[in-house]
Every structure is written in C-alpha cells, then in structure tokens.
XYZ file of C-alpha atoms in Angstrom:
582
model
C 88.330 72.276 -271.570
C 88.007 73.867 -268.305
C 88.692 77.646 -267.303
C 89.038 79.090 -263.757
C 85.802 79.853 -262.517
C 86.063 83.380 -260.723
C 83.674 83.169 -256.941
C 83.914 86.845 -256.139
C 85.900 89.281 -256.875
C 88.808 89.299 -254.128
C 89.190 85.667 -254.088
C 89.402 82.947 -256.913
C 89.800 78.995 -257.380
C 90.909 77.628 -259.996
C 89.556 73.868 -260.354
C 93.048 72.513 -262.911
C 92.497 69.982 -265.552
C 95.542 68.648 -268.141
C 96.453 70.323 -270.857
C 96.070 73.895 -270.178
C 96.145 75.914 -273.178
C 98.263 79.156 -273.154
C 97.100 81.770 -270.997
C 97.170 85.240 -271.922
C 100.135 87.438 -270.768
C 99.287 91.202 -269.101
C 101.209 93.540 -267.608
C 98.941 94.469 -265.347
C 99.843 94.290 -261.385
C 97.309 94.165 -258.865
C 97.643 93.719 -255.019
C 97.468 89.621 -254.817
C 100.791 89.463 -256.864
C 102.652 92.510 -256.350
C 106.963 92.051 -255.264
C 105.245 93.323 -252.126
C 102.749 90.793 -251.122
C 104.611 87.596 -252.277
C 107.646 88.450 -250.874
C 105.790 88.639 -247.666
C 103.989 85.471 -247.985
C 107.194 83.328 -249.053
C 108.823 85.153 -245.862
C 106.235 84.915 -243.174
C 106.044 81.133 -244.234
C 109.362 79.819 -242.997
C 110.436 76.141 -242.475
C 112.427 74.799 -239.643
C 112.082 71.569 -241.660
C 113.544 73.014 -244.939
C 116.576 73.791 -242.734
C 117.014 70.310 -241.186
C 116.367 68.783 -244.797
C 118.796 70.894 -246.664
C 121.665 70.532 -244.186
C 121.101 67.053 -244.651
C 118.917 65.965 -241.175
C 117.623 63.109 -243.192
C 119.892 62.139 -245.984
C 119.585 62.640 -249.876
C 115.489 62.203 -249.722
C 115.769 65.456 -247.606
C 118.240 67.323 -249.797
C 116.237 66.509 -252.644
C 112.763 67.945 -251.386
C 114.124 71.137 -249.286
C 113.967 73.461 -251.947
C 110.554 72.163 -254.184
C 108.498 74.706 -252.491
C 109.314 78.594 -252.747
C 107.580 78.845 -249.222
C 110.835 78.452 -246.813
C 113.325 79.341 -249.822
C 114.491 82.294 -247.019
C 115.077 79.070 -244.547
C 116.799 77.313 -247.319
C 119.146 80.335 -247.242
C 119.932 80.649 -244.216
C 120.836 77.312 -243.571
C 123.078 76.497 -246.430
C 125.026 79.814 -245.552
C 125.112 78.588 -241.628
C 126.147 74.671 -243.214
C 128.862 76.585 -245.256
C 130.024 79.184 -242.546
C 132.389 78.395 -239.914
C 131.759 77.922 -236.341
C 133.087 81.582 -235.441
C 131.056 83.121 -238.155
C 128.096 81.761 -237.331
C 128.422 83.239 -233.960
C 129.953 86.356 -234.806
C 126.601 87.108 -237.218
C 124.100 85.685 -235.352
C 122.707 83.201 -237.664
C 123.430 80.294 -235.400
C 120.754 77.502 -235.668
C 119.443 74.287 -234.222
C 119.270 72.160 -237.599
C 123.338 73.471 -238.386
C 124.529 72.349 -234.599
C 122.977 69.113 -235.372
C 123.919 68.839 -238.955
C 128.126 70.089 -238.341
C 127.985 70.857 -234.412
C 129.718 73.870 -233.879
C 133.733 73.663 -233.371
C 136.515 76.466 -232.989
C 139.305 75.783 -234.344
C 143.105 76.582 -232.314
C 144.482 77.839 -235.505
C 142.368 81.051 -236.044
C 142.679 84.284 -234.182
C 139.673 85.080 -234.770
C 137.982 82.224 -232.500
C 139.741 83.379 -229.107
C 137.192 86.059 -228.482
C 134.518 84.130 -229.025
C 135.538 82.030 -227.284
C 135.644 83.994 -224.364
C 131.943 84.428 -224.389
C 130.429 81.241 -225.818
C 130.402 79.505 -222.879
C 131.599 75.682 -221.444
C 132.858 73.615 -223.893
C 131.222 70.161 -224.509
C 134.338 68.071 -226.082
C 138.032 68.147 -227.706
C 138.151 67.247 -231.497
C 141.487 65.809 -232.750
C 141.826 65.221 -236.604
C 143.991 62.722 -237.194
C 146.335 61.954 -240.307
C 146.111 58.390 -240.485
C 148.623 56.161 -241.820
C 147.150 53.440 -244.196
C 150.595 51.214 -243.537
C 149.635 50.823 -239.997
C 145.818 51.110 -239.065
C 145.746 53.098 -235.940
C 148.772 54.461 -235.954
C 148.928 58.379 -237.513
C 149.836 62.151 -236.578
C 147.561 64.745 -234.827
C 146.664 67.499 -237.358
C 143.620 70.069 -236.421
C 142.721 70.448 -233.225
C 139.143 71.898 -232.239
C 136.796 72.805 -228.742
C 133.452 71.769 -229.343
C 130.302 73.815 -228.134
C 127.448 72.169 -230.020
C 127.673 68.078 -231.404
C 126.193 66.968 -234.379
C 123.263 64.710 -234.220
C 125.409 61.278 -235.190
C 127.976 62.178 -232.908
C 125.830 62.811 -229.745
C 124.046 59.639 -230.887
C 127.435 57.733 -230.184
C 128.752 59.421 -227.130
C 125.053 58.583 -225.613
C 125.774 54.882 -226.397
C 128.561 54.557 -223.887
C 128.350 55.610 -220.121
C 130.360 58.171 -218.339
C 133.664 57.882 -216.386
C 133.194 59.439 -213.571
C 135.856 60.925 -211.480
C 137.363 58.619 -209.324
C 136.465 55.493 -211.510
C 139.401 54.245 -213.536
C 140.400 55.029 -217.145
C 138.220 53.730 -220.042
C 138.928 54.266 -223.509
C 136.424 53.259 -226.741
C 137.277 52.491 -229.798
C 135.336 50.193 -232.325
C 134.369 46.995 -231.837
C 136.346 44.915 -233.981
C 133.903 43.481 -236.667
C 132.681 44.199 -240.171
C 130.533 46.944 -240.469
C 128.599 47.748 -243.209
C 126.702 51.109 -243.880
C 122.763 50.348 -244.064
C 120.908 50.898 -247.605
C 117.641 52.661 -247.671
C 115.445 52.191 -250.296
C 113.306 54.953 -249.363
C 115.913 57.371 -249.546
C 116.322 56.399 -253.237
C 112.646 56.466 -253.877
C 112.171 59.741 -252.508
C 114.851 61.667 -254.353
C 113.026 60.613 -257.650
C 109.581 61.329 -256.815
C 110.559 65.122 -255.799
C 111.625 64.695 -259.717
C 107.335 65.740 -259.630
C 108.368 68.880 -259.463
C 108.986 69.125 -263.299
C 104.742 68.862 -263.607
C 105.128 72.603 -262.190
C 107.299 73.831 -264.580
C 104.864 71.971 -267.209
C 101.432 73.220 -266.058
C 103.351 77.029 -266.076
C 104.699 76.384 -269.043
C 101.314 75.194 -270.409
C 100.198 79.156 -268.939
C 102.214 81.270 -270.969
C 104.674 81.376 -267.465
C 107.625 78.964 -268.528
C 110.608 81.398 -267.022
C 108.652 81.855 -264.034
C 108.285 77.436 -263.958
C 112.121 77.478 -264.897
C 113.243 79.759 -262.302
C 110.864 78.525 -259.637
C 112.872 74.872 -260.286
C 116.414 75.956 -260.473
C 116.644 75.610 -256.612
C 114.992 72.134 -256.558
C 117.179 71.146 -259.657
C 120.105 72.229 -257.929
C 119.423 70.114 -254.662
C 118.033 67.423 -256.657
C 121.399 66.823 -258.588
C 123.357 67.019 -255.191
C 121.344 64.569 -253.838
C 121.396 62.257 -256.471
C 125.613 62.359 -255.950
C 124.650 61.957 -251.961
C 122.711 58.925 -252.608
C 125.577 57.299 -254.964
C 128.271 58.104 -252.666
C 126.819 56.458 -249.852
C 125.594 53.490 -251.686
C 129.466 53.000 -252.779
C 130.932 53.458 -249.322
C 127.725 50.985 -248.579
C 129.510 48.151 -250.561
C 132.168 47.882 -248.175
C 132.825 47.469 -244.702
C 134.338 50.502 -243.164
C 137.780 50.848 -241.917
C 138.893 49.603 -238.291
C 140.063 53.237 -237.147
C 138.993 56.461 -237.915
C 140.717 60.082 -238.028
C 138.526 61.423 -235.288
C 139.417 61.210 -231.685
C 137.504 62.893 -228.903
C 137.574 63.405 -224.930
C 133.904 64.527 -224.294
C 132.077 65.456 -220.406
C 132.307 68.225 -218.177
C 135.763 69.165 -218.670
C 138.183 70.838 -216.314
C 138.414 74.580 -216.598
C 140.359 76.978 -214.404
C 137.459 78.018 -213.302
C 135.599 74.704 -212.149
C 136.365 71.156 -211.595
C 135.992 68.919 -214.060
C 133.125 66.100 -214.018
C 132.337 62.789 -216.074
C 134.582 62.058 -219.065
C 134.395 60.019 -222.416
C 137.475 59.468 -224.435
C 136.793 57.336 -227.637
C 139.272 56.991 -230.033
C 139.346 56.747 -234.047
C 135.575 57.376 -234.851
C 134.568 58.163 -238.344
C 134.472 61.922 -239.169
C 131.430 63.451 -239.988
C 131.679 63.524 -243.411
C 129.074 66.764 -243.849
C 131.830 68.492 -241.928
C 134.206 68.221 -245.083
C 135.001 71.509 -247.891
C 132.788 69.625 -250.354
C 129.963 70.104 -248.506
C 130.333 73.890 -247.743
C 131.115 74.219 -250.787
C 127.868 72.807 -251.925
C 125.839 74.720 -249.184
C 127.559 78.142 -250.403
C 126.146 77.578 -254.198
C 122.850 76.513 -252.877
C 122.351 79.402 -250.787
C 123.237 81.626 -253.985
C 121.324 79.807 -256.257
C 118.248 80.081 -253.959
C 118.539 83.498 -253.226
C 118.530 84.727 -256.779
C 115.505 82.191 -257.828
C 113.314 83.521 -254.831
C 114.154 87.146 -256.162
C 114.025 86.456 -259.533
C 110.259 84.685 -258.876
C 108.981 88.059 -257.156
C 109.911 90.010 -260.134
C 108.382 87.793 -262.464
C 105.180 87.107 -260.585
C 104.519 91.258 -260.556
C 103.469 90.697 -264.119
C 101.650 87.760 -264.420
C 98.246 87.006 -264.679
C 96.223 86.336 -261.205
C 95.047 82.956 -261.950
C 99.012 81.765 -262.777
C 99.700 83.149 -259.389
C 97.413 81.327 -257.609
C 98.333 78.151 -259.777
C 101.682 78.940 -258.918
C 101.034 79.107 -255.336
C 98.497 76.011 -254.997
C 101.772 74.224 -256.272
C 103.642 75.428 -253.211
C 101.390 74.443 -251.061
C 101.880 70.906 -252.465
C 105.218 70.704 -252.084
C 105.369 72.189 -248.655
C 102.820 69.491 -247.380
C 104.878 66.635 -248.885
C 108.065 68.148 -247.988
C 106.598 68.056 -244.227
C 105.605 63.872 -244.832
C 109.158 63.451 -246.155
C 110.438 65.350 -242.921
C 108.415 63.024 -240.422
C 108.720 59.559 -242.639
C 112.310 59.702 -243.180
C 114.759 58.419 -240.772
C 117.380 60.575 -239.939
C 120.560 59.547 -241.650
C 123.236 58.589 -239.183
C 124.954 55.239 -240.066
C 128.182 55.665 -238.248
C 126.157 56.605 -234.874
C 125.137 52.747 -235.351
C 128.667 51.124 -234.720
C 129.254 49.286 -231.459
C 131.860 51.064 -229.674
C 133.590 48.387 -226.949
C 135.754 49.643 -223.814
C 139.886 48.681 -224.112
C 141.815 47.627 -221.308
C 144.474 50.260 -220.721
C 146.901 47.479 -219.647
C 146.606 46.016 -223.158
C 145.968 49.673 -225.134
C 148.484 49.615 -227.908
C 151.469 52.105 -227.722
C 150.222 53.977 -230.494
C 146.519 54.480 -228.727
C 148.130 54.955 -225.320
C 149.892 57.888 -226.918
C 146.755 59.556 -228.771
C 145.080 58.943 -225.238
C 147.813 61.346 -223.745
C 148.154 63.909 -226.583
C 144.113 64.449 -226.065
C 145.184 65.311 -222.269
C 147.925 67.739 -223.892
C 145.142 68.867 -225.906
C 142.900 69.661 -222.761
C 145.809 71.682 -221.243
C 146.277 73.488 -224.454
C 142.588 74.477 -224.319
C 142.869 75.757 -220.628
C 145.895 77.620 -221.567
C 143.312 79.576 -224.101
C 141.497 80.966 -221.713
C 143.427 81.064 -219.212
C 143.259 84.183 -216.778
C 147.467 84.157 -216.994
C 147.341 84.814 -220.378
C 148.616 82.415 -223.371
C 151.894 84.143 -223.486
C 152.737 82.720 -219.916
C 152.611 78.800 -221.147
C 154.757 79.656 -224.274
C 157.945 77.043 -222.377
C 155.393 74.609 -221.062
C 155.494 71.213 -222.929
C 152.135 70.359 -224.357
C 152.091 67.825 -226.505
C 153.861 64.321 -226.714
C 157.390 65.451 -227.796
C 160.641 63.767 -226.866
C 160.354 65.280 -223.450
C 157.257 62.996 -222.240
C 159.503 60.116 -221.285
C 161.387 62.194 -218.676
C 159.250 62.974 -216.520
C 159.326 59.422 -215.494
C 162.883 59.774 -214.754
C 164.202 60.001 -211.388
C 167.187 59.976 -208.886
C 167.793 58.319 -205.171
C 164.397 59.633 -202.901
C 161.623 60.335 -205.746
C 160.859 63.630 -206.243
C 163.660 65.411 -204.981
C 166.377 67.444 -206.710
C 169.468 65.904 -206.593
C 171.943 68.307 -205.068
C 175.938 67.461 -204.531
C 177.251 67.068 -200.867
C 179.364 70.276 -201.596
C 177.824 73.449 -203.505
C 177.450 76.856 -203.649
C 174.562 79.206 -203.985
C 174.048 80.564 -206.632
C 173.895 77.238 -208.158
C 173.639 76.685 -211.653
C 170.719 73.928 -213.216
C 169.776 73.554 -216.512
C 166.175 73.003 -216.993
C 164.876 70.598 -220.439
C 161.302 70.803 -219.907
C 158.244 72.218 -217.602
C 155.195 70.535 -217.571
C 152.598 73.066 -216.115
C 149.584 73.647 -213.887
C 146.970 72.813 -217.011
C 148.773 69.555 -217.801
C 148.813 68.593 -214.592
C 145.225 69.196 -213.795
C 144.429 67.494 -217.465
C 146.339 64.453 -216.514
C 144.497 63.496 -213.299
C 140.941 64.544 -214.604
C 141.902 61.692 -217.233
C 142.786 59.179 -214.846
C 139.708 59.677 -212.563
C 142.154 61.608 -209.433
C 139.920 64.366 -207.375
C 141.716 67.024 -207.912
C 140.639 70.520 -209.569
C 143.020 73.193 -212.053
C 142.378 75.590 -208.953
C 143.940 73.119 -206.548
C 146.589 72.803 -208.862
C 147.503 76.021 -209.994
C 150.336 76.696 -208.735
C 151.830 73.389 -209.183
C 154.313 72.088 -211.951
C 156.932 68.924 -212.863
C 160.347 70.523 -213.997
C 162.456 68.443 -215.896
C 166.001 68.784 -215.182
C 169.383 67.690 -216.621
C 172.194 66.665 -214.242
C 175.551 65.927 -215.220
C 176.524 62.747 -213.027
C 180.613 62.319 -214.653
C 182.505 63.151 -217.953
C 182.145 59.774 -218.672
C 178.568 58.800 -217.823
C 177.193 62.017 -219.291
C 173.830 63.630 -218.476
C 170.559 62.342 -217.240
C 167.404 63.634 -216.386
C 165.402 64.049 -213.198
C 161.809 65.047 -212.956
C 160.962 67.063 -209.912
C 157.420 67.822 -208.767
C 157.547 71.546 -207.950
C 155.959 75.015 -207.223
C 155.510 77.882 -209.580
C 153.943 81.291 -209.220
C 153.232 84.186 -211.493
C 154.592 87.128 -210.024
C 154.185 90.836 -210.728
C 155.459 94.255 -209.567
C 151.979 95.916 -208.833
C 152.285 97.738 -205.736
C 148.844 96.743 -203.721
C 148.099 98.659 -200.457
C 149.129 98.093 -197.291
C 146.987 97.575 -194.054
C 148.621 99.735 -191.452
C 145.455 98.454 -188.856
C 146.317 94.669 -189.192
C 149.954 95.155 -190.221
C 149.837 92.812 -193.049
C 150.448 92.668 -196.437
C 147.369 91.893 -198.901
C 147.862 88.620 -201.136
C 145.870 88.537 -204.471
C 144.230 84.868 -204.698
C 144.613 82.077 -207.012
C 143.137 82.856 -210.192
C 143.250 86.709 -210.539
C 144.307 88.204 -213.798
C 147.603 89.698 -214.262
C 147.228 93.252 -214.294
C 150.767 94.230 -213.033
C 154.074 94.818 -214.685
C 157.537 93.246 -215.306
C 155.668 89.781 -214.726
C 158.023 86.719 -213.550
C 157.640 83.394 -212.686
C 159.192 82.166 -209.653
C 160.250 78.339 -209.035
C 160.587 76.486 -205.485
C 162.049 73.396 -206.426
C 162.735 70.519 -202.986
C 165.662 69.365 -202.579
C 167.318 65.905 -200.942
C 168.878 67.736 -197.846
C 165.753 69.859 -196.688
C 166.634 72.784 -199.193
C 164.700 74.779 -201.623
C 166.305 75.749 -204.836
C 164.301 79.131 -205.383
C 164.277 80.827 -209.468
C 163.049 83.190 -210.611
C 162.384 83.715 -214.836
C 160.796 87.175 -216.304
C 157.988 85.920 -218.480
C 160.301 87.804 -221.633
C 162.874 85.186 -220.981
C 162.958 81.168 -221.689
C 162.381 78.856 -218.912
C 164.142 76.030 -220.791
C 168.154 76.532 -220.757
C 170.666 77.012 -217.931
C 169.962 79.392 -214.869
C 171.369 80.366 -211.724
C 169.044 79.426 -208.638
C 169.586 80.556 -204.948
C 169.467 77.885 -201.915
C 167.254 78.757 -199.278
C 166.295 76.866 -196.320
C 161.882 76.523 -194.901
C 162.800 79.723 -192.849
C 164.091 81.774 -195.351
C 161.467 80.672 -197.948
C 158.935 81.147 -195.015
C 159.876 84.908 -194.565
C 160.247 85.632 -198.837
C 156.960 84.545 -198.850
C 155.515 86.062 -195.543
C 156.443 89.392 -196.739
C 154.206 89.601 -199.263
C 156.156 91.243 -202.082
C 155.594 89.267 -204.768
C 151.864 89.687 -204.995
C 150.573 86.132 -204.799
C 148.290 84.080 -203.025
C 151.364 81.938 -200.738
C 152.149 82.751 -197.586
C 154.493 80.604 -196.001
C 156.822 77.390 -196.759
C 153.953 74.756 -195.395
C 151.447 76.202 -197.913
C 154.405 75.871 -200.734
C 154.454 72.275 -199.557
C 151.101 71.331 -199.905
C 151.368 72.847 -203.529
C 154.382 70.338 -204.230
C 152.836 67.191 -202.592
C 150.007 68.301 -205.333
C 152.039 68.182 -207.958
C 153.964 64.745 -206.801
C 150.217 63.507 -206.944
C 149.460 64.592 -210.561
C 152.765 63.207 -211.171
C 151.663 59.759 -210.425
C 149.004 60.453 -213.040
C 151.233 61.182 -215.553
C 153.220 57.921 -215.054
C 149.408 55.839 -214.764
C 149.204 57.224 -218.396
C 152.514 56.139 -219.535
C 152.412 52.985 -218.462
C-alpha cells in the first residue's frame, strides 16, 4: 500500500494507487491550501472553452464536461449568467462575451424601455428578428408576435445566412425559405459517448472519499452533476426531435445586411423566411443557465472553505484531478463538432411572382418592421411617427388606389380654400426608404426624408360613397425656434435634413399636388392626429415658393422645385410599395 512520498519540503508528489485508506483529518492551514491561494489559482486559471461548452458551443458532450474541473468554475459563471441574461443586461453590466453572442446572439427587444438607450450606443444593427405565431391549420400562414434588432448572430444562424449570397441594391427581390424536402436532424454518437464518460468524474469523489475528504468530493461534483443531468435531457430531446423530419416553416423570419439607417444608406440584403428558432434562445434554457450559475458559484465557494482545512496531500490530490479534467475538457472542446443541425438545411430562392399571399405579406411586414426600427432612433423622435402606418393593417391596400392622372389629388372643378380632406392613413419617410431598400431601388432614408404617401378619402356621390386615393407627397417637421438672421447676406438660415428637434410647438406641415397645378398645403401640431378631417389652404408654385423662401419654418426647403423633387421621390418609393404588393 503506497503513501505519498514527500521530495522536499515546499513541494510534494503524490504517486496514487487504488484503494486509499482514510487519511487523517487536521485542522491545520498552511500557505498551499489557504481560501487565499486556491481561490487565486481556480481564478487566474480561466476557460474560454468552459464558456463555449456550457452555453452549449458543442452540444450535450460540452454541457456535460464544462463544469468537471473547478479550474474555470468563475468562467462557468459568468457564462451561464450572460446565457440567462438578456441582451440589454448583458450590455448594461458589461459581461458581454464571445461564446454568449455565438451561443444566443445578442437581440433587443421593441417591447422594453429599457433597450432604447442602449440602443443608442451599441452601434449598427446586423438583422430584424420576427417571431412568428404559427398556425398549425395552415403551414406558413401565422401572426407576427416579438419583434427584435439584432447586434450579434448566433453561430447556427450566421452559418445559414453565409449559405446564401447577398442582394445587392439594384438586383431584384429574392426571398429564402426552405427547400422543400424531408429533413432530418443528424445523430451523433459521440455526443452520447461523451456525456457518459464525463460520468468519470464520480472516481474523484471516490478517491476523496477514500481520504477522509467526501464533502469536499461531493461538493466539488455538484456542478458537474448538475450539467451532467441537463445534458443527459439535451441529448434525449434532440434524439426525439431526431426521429422526425422537421416542419416545412418555421416561426423565425429575418431581413439581414447593411440595413438602411437615417444616417447611411443601406447596402446588401437577405430576407429568409420561416427558419427554425434557435431553440437555446427559449426560457428553458435561461432558466437552466440561471441555476447553473448558482449552483457553481456556491460549490467553488463552498470548495475554498473546505480545502482551508484539509490535509496537503488531499489538496494536491484534489488538484492533480483538476488538472485531468481540464485537459480532457480541452480534447472534448477541439474533437467535438459544434452542434448546429438547423444551419445544415438547404435554403432555395422563391420567385416573388409565385410567393404565396401569406409570404408576400410577412415579406412586407419585415419592411414595416425596418421602418419601425428607424423610427427608434430616429433624430425626430418616436413621438413624431405615432399616425404613421407601420405594419400591414387594413390600410396597405390603399395606397394602391388611385384617381384620373396617378399621383395627384383629386380636386373638384369648383372649390374653396380652406378646403376640407379627410386623411385615412400616412405612410412615412422610414417606410418609404424601407420599401425601396427591399426591392433593390437606389435610394437612401436621407434622400427620402422628407417624403411621404397620404392616403386620402374622397367622397365621389351619395350614392357611390367614398373611395380612396393615395397621393405621393411632402412632409416637414417644423418648429418655432427662432435661428439668427444674416443681415450681411440677407438670408434666412435653414437647418438641414436630419437635425434634431430642439425647438418648440413642433408641427408637421403637408404639400400635397394637385390635378390643376395646385398645392394643397397642412399643417398638423405634432399634439394633434394626422388621421381625421382637416382644413388645408390652396396655394399655387409661387405662393408655396415664397412660404418656403422665407425661411420661417426652420427647415431645410427652400423653394417649390426642391418640394418637387421631394414628391417625384416619394412617387418613386411608391412604385416600390406596389412591386411588393403585387
């Protein structure tokens, strides 16, 4: 029966042979196993692997072997509470890290207040997540639910969007969905093998047991045990969703590439439609992060209290067994493929002419869903879009509609100014821009900015009723901030496109053409609604000309050609909106 053999009197080896018999408990701490010294060991030694494995880099194998050794249990922390956290949180703290982008990506959702300033800072978004709430009656068919800008992609998703080449601008429309064939999820046996060989782990808690140290074994396992059970469920699920094919649509659509901001022009564009979600994205799985990260943290502080009164010899034995597991935990890092089966489905291209209804429509509420992003951060301020139809409501189909010349309000041979219209919908600058960076149209949000569609409602006769007329417009956001005046050059200053709105008693201010030559000019206080009835003057190119020239209304338009190059804009983002409709 062997006993450690001491070689000098700072350092020992122990040379282990099966069975130990009990070694002798003291009380006595020394500097190789003080709180002080192991904590700083288990520290120093961190593990960018442990990370990736326990957020689930390379399946259940990795799950099952991120926590065996105590060196990297901090790592193990750290991720599971960045897995569990949400994408604002994780920024907020500053515990944002490479293996949690690539295991969940990092999204902000529209629904919290608490994103917005973060979002200000976090720079370009990558992509547009829709969730959607499928219908099992009709494949394909469903209702938009959560809505999310993306900033980092997980791995399987990048993976996918990689697979398909870019749109870019000026080439037409292409939309992906799956290919239309059975696809199964692939089985790995080395996952499976893997998870029960980290079950070795239990010949730790043995050999400490065998050393008097059985609470320090126990405790030293509780993370692995933890993990290991988790990935044993892993494994299982996937090997039932393995015995199926999977469905023909999934509740994920995304429009990916450089998109349009106010502040740039947009670049090449992805749209694929009804992916699978990534399933380590769900509640269960923070949920499971969040435990692991608690049940980690109190084992690694539970093992520096116990180790402070143990013998020296268990502490090295103790820490020769972490050095095991780390090394193996490395192999099982660099032999195991990382686990992305959906990234493996063959996405095909759909002809738009041939694009269901139901598709066509998700197509165009992700281009709603672009302009509701710009609208976020957009230097106007939210409040300023609260009339402007985003999303595909009953008012869609009406800006299709039209009377006599395109484009033009209809007015009556005889009328008077003021002159009353009633107004259904507005479809603003962001949709506008969103709707010809989809279709491939070289246009940018700054060229568009002060263009809009208005939707109107004209009464033709008692009998015949109502009907509605879209008219490609001009808008501007107006305010009464006095700026200085140039006695020198005798002009008025006008504040550019894009500038926030610092002044007061902001309004926005309508040109809409009309059929004789005419302008119907509007203007709507921001504290009112654009949508109802309203009482517009009738001005002529000269009198519009010298509103404008005057420079009153601090804005960037100077005369009645420049508000005609803004409306031959927005008849040109009109003809993207019908190109998506058709």
């Amino acid at each position: 029966m062997a006993t450690p053999v001491c070689l000098n009197h700072d350092f020992q080896l122990a040379f282990l042979l099966l069975p130990f018999p009990p070694a002798p408990t003291t009380t006595a701490s020394n500097l190789s196993n003080n709180l002080v010294d192991v904590g700083a060991l288990t520290a120093l030694i961190g593990s960018s692997v442990a990370e990736s494995l326990v957020l689930g880099n390379r399946g259940a194998a990795g799950v099952a072997w991120a926590a065996t050794s105590s060196f990297g249990t901090i790592s193990v922390v750290k991720a599971c509470f960045c897995g569990a956290s949400s994408g604002w949180l994780r920024e907020t703290l500053g515990i944002r890290i490479l293996a949690a982008d690539q295991a969940v990506g990092l999204e902000l959702p529209w629904d919290s207040s608490r994103a917005t300033k973060i979002r200000q800072n976090i720079g370009e978004p990558l992509a547009i997540f829709c969730r959607i709430k499928l219908r099992t009656a009709s494949p394909g068919t469903g209702s938009h639910g959560r809505w999310s800008d993306v900033y980092a992609l997980d791995h399987s998703t990048s993976l996918m969007l990689r697979g398909i080449p870019d749109s870019a601008v000026g080439d037409p429309l292409q939309v992906y969905t799956y290919a239309g064939y059975d696809f199964v999820r692939p089985y790995s046996k080395f996952q499976a093998a893997a998870v029960i060989l980290s079950a070795a782990k239990l010949a730790e808690v043995y050999v400490l047991w065998r050393h008097g140290s059985l609470f320090l074994g126990m405790t030293s396992a509780t993370p692995w045990a933890f993990f290991f059970i988790g990935a044993i469920v892993i494994h299982a699920h996937d090997l039932f969703l393995g015995r199926h094919p999977e469905p023909e649509f999934g509740g994920l659509d995304i429009v990916a590439g450089h998109l349009p901001m106010v502040s740039r022009q947009g670049g090449p564009r992805k749209i694929v439609l009804g992916v699978a979600e990534n399933e380590r994205a769900s509640l269960l799985w923070r949920f499971f992060w969040a435990a692991g990260a608690v049940v980690s943290a109190i084992s690694i502080v539970l093992s520096y209290i116990l180790m402070g009164n143990i013998p020296r010899p268990v502490v090295f034995l103790w820490t020769g067994f972490q050095l095991l597991w780390l090394g193996v935990r490395i192999l099982i890092y660099h032999f195991a493929d990382p686990t992305n089966p959906m990234a493996l489905r063959i996405l095909v291209p759909r002809n738009w002419a041939t694009l269901s209804p139901q598709l066509k429509t998700r197509v165009m509420d992700l281009t709603f869903g672009l302009s509701r992003l710009q609208i976020l951060i957009h230097p106007r301020g939210q409040a300023q879009y609260a009339d402007d139809t985003v999303s595909t409501t009953s008012d869609l189909p009406l800006i299709s509609d039209g009377l006599g010349p395109p484009n033009l309000f209809p007015l009556p041979d005889i009328f008077t100014t003021p002159y009353q219209i009633e107004i259904k919908a507005v479809f603003g600058d962001t949709s506008l821009s969103s709707a010809t960076w989809i279709t491939g149209v070289h246009t940018s949000p700054m060229d568009l900015y002060d263009s809009c569609i208005v939707v109107f409602s004209i009464r033709q006769s008692h009998a015949a009723g109502c009907r509605s007329v879209a008219v490609p417009s001009a808008r501007v956001l107006s305010s009464a901030m006095k700026l200085s005046f140039d006695n020198e050059k005798g002009m008025q200053y006008f504040v550019p496109k894009g500038a926030p709105n610092d002044g007061q008693r902001l309004s926005w201010w309508y040109w809409i053409p009309c059929q004789t030559g005419l302008w119907l000019q509007l203007q709507v206080p921001t504290q009112k609604r654009t949508v109802g009835t309203h009482q517009a003057d009738i001005r002529t190119d000269a009198q519009v000309s010298a509103f404008l020239s005057a420079g009153n209304l601090n804005i960037g338009l100077k005369d009645v050609d420049e508000l005609k190059g803004v409306v031959n804009l927005s008849r040109k983002a009109r003809e993207s909106f019908l190109e998506l409709l058709g």
